[in-house]
PDB file of C-alpha atoms in Angstrom:
ATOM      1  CA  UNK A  18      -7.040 -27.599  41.366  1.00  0.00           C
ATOM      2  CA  UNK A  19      -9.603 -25.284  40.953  1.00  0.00           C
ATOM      3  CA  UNK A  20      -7.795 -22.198  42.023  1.00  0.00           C
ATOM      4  CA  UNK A  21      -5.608 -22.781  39.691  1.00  0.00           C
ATOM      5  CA  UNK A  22      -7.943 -23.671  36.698  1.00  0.00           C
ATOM      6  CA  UNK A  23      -9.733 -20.487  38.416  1.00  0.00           C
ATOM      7  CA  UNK A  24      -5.790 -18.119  37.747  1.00  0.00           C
ATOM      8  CA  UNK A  25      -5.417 -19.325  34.534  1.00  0.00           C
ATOM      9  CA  UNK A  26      -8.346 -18.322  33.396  1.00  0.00           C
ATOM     10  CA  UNK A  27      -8.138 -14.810  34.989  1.00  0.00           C
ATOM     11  CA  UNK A  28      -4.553 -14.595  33.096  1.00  0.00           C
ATOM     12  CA  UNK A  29      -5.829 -15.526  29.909  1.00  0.00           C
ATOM     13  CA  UNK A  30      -8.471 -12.826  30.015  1.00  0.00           C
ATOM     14  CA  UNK A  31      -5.917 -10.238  31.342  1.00  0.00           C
ATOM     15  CA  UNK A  32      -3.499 -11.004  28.907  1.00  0.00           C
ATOM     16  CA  UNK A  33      -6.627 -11.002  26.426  1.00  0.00           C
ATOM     17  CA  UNK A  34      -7.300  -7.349  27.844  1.00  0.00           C
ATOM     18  CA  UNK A  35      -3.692  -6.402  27.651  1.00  0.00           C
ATOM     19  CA  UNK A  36      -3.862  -7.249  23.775  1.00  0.00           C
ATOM     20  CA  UNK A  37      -6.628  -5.169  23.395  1.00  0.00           C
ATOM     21  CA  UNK A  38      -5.792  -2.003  25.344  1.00  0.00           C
ATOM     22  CA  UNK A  39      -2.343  -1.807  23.585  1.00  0.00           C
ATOM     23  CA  UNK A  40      -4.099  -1.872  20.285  1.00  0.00           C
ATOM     24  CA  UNK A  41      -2.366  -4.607  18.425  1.00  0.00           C
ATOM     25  CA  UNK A  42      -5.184  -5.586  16.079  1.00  0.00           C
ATOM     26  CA  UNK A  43      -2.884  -7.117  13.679  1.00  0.00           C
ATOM     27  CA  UNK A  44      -4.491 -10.910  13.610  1.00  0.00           C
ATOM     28  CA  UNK A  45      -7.819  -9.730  14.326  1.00  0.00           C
ATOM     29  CA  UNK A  46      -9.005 -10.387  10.937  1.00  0.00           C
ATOM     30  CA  UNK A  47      -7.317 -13.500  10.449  1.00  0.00           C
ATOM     31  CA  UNK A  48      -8.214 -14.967  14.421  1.00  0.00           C
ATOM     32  CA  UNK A  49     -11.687 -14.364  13.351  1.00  0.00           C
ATOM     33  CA  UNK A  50     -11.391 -16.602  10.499  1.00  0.00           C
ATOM     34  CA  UNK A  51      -9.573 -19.183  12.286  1.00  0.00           C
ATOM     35  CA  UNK A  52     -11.908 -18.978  15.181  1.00  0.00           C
ATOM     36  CA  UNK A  53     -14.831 -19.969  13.101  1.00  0.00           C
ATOM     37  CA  UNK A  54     -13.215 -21.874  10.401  1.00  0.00           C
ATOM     38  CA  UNK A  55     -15.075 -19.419   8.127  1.00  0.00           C
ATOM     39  CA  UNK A  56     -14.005 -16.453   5.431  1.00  0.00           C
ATOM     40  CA  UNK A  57     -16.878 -14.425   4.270  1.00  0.00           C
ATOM     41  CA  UNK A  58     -16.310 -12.660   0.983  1.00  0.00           C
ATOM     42  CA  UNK A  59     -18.432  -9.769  -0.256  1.00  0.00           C
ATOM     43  CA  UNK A  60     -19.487 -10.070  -4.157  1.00  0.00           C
ATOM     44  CA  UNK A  61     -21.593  -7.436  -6.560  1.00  0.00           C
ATOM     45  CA  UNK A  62     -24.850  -9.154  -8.452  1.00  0.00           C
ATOM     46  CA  UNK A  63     -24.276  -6.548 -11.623  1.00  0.00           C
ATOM     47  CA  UNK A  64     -20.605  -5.584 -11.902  1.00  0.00           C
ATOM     48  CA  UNK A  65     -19.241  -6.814 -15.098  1.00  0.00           C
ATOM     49  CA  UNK A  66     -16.963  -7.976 -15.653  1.00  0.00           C
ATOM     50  CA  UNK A  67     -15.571  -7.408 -11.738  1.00  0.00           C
ATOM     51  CA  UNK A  68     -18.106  -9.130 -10.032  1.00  0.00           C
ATOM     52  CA  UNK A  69     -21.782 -10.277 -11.081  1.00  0.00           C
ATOM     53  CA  UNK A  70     -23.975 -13.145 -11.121  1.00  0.00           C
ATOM     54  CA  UNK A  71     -23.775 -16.049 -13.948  1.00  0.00           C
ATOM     55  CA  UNK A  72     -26.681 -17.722 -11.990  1.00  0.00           C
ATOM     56  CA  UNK A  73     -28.585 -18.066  -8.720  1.00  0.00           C
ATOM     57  CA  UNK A  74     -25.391 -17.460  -5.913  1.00  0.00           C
ATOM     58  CA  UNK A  75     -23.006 -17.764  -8.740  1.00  0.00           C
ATOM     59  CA  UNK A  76     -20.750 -14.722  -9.047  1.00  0.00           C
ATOM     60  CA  UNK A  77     -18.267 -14.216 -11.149  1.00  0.00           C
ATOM     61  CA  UNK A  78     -15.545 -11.710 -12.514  1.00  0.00           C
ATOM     62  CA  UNK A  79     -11.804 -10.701 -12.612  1.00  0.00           C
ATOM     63  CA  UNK A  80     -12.753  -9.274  -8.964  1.00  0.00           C
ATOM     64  CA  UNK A  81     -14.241 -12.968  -7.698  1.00  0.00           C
ATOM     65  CA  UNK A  82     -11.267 -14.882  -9.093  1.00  0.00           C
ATOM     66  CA  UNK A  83      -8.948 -12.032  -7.000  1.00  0.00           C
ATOM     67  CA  UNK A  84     -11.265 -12.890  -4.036  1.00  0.00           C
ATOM     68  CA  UNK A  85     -10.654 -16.369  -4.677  1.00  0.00           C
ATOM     69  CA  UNK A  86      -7.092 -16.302  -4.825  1.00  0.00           C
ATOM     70  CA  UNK A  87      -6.725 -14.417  -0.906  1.00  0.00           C
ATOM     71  CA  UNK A  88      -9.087 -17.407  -0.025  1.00  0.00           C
ATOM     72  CA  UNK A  89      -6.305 -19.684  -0.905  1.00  0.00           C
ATOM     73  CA  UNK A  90      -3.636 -17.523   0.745  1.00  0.00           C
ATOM     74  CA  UNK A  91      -5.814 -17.698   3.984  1.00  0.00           C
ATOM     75  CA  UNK A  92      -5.898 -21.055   3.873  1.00  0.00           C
ATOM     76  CA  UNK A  93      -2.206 -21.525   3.504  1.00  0.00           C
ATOM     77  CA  UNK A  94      -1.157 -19.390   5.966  1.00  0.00           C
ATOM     78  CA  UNK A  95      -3.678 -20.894   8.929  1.00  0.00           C
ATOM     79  CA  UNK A  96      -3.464 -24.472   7.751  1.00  0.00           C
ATOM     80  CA  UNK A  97      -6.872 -24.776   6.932  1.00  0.00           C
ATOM     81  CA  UNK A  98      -7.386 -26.589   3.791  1.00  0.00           C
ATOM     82  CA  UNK A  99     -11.122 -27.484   4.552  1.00  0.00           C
ATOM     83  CA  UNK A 100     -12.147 -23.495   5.236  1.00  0.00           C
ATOM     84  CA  UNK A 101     -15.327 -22.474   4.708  1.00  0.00           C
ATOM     85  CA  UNK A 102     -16.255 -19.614   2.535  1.00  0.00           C
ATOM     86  CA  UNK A 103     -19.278 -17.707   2.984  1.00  0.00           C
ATOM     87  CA  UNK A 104     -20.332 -15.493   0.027  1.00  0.00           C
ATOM     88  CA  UNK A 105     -22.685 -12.002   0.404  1.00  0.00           C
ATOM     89  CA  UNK A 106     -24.044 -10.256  -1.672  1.00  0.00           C
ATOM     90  CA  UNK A 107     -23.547  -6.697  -1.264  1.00  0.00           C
ATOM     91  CA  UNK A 108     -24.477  -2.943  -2.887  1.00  0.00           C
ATOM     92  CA  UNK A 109     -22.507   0.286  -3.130  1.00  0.00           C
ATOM     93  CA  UNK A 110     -24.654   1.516  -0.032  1.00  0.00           C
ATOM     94  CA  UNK A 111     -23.972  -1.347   2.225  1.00  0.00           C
ATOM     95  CA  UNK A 112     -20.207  -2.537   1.206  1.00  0.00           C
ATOM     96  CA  UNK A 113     -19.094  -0.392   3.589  1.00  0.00           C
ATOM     97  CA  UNK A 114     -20.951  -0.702   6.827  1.00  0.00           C
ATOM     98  CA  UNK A 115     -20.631  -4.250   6.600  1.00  0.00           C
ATOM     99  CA  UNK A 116     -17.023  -3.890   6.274  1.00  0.00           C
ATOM    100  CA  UNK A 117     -16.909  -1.910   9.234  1.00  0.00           C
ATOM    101  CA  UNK A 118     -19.189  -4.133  11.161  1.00  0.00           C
ATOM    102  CA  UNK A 119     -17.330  -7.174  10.605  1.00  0.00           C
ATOM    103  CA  UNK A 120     -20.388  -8.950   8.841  1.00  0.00           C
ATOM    104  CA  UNK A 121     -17.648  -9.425   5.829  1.00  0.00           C
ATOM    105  CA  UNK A 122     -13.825  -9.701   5.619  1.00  0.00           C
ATOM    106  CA  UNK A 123     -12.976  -9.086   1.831  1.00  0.00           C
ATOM    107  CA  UNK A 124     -15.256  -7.353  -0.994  1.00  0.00           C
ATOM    108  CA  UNK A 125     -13.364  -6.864  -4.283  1.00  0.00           C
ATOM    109  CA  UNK A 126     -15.596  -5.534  -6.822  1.00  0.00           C
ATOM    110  CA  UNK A 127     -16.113  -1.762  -8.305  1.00  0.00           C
ATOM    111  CA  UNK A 128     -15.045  -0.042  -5.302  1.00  0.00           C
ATOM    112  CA  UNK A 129     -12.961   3.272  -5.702  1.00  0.00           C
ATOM    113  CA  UNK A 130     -10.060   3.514  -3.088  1.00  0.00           C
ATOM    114  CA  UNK A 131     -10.531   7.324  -2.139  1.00  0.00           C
ATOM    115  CA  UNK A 132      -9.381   8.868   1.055  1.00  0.00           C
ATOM    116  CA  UNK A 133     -13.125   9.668   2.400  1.00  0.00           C
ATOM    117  CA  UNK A 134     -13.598   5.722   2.755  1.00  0.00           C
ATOM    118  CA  UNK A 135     -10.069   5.466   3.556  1.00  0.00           C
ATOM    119  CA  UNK A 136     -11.378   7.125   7.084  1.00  0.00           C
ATOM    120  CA  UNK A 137     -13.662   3.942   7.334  1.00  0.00           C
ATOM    121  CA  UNK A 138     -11.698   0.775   5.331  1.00  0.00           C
ATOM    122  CA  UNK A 139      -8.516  -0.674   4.474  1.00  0.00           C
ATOM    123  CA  UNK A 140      -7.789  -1.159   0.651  1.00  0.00           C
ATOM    124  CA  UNK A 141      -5.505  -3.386  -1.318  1.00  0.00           C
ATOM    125  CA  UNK A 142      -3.180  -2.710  -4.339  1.00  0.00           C
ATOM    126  CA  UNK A 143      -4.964  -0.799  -6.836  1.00  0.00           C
ATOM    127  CA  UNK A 144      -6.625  -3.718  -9.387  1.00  0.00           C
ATOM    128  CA  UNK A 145      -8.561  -0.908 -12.285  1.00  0.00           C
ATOM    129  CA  UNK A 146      -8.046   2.652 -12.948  1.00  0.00           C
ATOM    130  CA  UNK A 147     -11.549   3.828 -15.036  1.00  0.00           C
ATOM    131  CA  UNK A 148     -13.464   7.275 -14.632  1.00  0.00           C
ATOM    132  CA  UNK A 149     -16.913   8.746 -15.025  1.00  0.00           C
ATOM    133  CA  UNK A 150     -18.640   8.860 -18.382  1.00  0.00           C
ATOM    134  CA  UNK A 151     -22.568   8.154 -19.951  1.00  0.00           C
ATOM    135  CA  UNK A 152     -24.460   5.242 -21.283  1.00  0.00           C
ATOM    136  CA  UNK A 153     -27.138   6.637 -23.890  1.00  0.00           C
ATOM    137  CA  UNK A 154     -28.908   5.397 -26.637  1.00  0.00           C
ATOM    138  CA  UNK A 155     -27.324   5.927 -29.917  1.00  0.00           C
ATOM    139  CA  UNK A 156     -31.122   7.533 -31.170  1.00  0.00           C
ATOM    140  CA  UNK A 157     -30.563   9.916 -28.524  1.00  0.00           C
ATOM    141  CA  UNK A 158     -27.738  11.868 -29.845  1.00  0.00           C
ATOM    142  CA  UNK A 159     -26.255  12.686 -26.442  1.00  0.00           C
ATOM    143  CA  UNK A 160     -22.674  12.944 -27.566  1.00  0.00           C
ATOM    144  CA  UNK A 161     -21.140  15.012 -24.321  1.00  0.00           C
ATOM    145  CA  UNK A 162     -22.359  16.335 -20.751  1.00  0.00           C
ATOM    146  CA  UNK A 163     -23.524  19.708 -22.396  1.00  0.00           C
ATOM    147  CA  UNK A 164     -26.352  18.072 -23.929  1.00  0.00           C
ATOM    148  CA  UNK A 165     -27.933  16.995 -20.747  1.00  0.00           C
ATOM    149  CA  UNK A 166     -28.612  20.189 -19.398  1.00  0.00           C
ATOM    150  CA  UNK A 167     -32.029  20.264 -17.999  1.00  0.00           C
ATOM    151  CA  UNK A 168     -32.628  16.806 -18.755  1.00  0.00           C
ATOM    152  CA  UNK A 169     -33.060  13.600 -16.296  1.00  0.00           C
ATOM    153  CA  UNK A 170     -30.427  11.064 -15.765  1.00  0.00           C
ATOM    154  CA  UNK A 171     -29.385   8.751 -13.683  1.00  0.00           C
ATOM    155  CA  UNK A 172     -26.423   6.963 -11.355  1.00  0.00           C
ATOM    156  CA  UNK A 173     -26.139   4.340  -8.816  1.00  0.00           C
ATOM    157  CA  UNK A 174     -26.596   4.769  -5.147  1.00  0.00           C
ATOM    158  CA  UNK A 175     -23.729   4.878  -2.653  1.00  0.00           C
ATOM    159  CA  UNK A 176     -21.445   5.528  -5.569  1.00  0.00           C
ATOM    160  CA  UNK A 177     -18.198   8.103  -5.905  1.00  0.00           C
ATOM    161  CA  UNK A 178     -20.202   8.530  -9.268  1.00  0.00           C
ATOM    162  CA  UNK A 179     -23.206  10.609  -7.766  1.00  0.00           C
ATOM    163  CA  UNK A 180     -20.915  13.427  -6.069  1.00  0.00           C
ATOM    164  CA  UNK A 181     -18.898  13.369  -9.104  1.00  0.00           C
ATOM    165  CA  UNK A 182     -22.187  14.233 -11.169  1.00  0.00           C
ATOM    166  CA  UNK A 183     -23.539  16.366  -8.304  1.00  0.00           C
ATOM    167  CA  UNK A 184     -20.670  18.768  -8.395  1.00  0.00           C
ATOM    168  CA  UNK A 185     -20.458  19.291 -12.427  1.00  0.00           C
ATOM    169  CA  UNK A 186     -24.091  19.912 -12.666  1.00  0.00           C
ATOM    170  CA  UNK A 187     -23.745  22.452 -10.002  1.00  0.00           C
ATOM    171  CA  UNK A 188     -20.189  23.581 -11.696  1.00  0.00           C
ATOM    172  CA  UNK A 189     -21.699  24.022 -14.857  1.00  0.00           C
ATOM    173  CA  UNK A 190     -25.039  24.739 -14.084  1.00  0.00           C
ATOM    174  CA  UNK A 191     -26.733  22.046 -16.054  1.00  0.00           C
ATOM    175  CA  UNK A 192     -30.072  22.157 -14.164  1.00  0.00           C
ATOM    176  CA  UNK A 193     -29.582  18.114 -14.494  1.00  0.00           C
ATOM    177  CA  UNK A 194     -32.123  15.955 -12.463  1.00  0.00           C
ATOM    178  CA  UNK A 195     -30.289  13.369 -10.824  1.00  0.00           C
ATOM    179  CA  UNK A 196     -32.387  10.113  -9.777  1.00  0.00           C
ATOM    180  CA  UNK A 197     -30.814   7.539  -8.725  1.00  0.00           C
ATOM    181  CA  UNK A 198     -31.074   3.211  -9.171  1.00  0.00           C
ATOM    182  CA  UNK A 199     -30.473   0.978  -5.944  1.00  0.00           C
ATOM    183  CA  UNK A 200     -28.054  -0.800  -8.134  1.00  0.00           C
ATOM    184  CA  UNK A 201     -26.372  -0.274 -11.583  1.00  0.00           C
ATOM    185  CA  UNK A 202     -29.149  -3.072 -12.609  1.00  0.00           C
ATOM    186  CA  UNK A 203     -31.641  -1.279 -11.550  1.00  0.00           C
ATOM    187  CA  UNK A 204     -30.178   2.358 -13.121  1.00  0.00           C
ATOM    188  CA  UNK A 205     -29.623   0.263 -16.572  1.00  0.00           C
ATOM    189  CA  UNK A 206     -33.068  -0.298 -16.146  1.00  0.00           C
ATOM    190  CA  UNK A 207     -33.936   3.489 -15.727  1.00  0.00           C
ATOM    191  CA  UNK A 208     -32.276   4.183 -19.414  1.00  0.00           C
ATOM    192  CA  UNK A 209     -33.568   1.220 -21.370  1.00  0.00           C
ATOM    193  CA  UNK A 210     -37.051   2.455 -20.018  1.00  0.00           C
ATOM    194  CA  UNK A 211     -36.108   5.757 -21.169  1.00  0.00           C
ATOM    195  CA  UNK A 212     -37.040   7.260 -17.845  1.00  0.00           C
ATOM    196  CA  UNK A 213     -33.719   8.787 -18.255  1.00  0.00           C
ATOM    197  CA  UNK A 214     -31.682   9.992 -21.213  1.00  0.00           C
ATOM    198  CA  UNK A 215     -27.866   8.723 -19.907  1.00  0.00           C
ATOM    199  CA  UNK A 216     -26.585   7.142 -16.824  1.00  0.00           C
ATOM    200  CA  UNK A 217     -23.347   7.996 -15.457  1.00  0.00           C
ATOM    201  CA  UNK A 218     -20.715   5.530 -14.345  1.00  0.00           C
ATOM    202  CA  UNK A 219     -17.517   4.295 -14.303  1.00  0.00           C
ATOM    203  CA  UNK A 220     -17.211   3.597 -17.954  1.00  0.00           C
ATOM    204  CA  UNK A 221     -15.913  -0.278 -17.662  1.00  0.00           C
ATOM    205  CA  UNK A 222     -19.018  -0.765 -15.812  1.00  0.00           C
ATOM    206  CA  UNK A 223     -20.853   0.632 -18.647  1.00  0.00           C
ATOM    207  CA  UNK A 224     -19.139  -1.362 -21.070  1.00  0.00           C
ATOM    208  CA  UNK A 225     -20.025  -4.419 -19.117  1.00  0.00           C
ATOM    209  CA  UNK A 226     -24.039  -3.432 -19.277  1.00  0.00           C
ATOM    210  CA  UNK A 227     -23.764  -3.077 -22.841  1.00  0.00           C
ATOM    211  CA  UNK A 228     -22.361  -6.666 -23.372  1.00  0.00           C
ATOM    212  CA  UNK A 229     -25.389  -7.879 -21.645  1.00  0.00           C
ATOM    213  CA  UNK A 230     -27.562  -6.244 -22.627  1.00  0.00           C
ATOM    214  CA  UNK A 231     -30.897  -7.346 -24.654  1.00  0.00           C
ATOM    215  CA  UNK A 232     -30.269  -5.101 -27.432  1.00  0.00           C
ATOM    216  CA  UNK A 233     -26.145  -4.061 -27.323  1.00  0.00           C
ATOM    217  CA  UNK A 234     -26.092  -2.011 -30.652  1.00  0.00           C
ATOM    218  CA  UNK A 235     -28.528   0.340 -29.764  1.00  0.00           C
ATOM    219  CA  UNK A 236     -26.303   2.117 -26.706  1.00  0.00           C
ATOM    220  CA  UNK A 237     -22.920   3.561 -26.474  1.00  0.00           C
ATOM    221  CA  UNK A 238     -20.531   5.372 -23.928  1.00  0.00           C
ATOM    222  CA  UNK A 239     -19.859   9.055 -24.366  1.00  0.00           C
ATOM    223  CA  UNK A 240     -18.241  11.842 -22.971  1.00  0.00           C
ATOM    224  CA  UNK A 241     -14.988  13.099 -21.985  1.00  0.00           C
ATOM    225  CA  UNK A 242     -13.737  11.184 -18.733  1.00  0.00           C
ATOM    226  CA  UNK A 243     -14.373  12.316 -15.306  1.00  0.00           C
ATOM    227  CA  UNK A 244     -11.929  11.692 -12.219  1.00  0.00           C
ATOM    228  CA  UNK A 245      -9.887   8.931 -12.817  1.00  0.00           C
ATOM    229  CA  UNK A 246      -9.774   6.864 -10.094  1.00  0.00           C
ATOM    230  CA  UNK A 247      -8.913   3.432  -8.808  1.00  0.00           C
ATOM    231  CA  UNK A 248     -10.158   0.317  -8.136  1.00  0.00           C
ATOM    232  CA  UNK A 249      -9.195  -1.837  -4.464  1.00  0.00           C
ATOM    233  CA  UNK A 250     -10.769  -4.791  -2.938  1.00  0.00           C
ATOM    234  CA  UNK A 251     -12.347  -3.269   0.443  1.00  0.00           C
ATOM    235  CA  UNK A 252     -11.034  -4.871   3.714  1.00  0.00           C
ATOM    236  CA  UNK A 253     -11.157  -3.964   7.363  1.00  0.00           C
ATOM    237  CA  UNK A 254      -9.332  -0.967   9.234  1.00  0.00           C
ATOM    238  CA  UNK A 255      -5.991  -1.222  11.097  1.00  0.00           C
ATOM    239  CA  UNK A 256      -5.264  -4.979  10.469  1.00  0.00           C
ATOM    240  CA  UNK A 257      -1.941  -4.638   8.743  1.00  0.00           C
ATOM    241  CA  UNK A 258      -1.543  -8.382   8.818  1.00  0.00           C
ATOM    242  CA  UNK A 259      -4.651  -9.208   6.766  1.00  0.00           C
ATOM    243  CA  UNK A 260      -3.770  -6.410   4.842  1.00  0.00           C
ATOM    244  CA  UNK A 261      -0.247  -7.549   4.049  1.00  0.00           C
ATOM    245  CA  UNK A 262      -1.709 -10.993   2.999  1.00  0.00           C
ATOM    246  CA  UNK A 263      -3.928  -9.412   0.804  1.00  0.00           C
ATOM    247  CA  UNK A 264      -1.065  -7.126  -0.847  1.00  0.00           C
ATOM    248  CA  UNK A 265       1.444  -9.893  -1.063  1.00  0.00           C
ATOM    249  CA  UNK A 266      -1.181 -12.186  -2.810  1.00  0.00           C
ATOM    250  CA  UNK A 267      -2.069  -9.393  -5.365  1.00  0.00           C
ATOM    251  CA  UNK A 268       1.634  -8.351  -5.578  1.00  0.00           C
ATOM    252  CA  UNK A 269       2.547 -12.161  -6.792  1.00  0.00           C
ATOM    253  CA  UNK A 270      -0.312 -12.164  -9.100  1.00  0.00           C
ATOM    254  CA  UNK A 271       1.031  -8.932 -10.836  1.00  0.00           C
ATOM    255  CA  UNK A 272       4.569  -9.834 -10.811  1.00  0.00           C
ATOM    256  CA  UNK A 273       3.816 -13.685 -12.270  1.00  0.00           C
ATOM    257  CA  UNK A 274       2.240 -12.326 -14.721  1.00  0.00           C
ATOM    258  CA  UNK A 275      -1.432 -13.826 -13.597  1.00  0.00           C
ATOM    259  CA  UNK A 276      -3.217 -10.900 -13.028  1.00  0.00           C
ATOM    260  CA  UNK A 277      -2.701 -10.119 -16.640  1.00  0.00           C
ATOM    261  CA  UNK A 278      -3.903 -13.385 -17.716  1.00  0.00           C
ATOM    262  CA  UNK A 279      -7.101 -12.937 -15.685  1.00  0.00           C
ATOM    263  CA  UNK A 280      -7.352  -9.090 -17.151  1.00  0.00           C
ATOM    264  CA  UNK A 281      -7.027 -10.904 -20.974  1.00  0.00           C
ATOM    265  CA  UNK A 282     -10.014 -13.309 -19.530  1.00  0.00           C
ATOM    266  CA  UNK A 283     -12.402 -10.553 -18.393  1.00  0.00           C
ATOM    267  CA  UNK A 284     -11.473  -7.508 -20.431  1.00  0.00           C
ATOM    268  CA  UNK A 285     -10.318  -8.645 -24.081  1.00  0.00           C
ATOM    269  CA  UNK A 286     -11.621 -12.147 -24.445  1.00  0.00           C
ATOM    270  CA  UNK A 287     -15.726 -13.421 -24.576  1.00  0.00           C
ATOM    271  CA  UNK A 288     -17.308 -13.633 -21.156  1.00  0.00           C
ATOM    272  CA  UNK A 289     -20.853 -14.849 -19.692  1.00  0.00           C
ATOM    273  CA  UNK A 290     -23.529 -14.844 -20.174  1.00  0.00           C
ATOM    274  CA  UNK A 291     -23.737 -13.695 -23.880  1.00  0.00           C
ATOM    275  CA  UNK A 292     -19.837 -14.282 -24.546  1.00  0.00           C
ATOM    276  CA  UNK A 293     -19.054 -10.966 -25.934  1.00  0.00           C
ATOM    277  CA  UNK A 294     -16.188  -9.431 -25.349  1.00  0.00           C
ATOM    278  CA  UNK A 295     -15.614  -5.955 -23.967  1.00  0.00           C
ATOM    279  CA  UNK A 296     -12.042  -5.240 -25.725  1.00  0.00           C
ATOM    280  CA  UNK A 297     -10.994  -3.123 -24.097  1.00  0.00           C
ATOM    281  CA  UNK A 298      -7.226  -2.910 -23.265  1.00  0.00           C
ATOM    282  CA  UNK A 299      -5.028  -2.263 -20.623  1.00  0.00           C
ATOM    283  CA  UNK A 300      -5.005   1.479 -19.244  1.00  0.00           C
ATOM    284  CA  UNK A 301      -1.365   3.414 -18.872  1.00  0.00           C
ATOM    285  CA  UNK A 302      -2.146   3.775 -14.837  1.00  0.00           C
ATOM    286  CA  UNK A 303      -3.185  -0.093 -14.823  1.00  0.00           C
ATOM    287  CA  UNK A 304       0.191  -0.765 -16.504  1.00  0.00           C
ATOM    288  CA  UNK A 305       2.081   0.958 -14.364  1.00  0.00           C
ATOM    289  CA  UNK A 306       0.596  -0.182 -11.441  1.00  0.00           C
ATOM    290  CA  UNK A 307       1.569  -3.525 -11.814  1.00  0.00           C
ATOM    291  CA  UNK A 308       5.277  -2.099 -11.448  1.00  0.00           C
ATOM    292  CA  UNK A 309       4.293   0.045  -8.605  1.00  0.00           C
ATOM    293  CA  UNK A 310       2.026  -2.121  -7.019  1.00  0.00           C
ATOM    294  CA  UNK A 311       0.339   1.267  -5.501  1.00  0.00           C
ATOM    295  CA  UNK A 312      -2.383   1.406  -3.032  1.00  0.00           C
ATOM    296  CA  UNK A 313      -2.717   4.959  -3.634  1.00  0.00           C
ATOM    297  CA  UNK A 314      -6.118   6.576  -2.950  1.00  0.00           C
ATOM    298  CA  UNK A 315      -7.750   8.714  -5.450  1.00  0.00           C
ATOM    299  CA  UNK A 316      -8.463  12.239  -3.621  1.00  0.00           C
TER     300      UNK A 316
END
């Protein structure tokens, strides 16, 4: 009896090996969430209105009620009603690594799908298409990039943002002095202090600072538009089933018509904490998208 306890287990863990040596990771994702009866979703503490904190732990945003809705798909599709979701906060320095690590298995937020972190990550159907522009101070005049030259501003770590900037200052030789915030809190912070004189950033982020912050009227966003790119929620490498339960939730969601309920919620209607509302319509590319249902990278 226990020889043959003894062979089964030696053909599980060859068959095990087998698995792994012919590289079929496609339930990886989801056999680690069934393993441990847990889902552990990445969330942003200041990206409004994608994903950002209405209290202690309590994120919120078009990009949290996405996360939400693969939660439910997950559940469905392993027959696991009770699941547990674990949420983490993350930053746009350590989204990726703990991605990569396995620490997290979804983060939908302000990430840009680009083919450098395509190298790293999986991404989803396109959610956002936004680019690069600058929150100033109306007092300060700033009206375009031109009138930072030789002045200090500043952008968010571990952002798409900061190589963008990088590259026109040296382009256009600006002599800009590029510091940069830990998070797009934290680089808010840097302008209202007037440490700097504009921060660049995807301008829907922007927009969603302004809402909240203390004193609205006194900033604005300028500037022509930098690099359009796209928005995906983030999810592991080479796991085309996790990835096609992903897609297919977002691709029902766009074709029901719910995403665009959820955009009218975030984007054109009040939202917390100060329940102002960004307006700010529907892009062409997003439009389209929800046709195309694209994951197309940016470059």
């Amino acid at each position: 009896m226990k020889r043959s306890v003894l062979m089964a287990s030696v053909a599980s863990i060859a068959a095990s090996l087998l698995f792994a040596s012919t590289g079929a990771q496609a339930a990886d994702t989801l056999a680690k969430i069934a393993q441990s009866g847990k889902i552990t979703l990445a969330y942003r503490e200041s990206s409004v209105p994608f994903s950002y904190l209405e209290g202690p732990g309590k994120p919120i945003g078009i990009a949290v009620d996405l996360s939400n809705a693969v939660v439910e798909a997950v559940k469905k599709k392993l027959n696991k009603p009770d699941l547990q979701v674990a949420l983490m906060p993350v930053t746009s320095q350590n989204r990726i690594p703990l991605i990569t690590n396995g620490t997290i298995d979804l983060e939908c937020g302000s990430t840009t799908n680009n083919t450098a972190r395509g190298k790293e990550v999986a991404f989803a159907i396109n959610h956002f298409y936004t680019g690069t522009r600058l929150l100033v101070k109306k007092s300060s005049n700033i009206k375009n990039y031109a009138d930072l030259a030789k002045k200090t501003i500043a952008s968010t770590t571990g952002t798409t943002n900061v190589l963008v900037m990088r590259k026109y200052n040296i382009e256009k030789n600006l002599g800009m002095d590029i510091v940069l915030g830990k998070d797009h809190a934290d680089a808010f912070l840097l302008l209202e202090s007037d440490r700097v004189v504009a921060f660049a950033m995807d301008d829907i982020l922007l927009y969603g600072l302004i809402a909240n912050a203390k004193t609205p009227g006194d900033y604005e966003v300028v500037g022509d538009s930098l690099q359009v790119e796209p928005y995906a929620c983030m999810l592991p490498k080479d796991d085309p089933a996790f990835k096609k339960l992903v897609d297919d939730t977002f691709a029902g969601l766009m074709k029901s018509g719910e995403f665009e309920k959820l955009y009218n919620k975030w984007f054109m209607q009040p939202i917390p904490p100060k329940n102002v509302p960004l307006n700010l319509p529907m892009s062409p590319q997003l439009k389209e998208n929800l046709k195309a249902l694209s994951d197309k990278p940016a470059t």
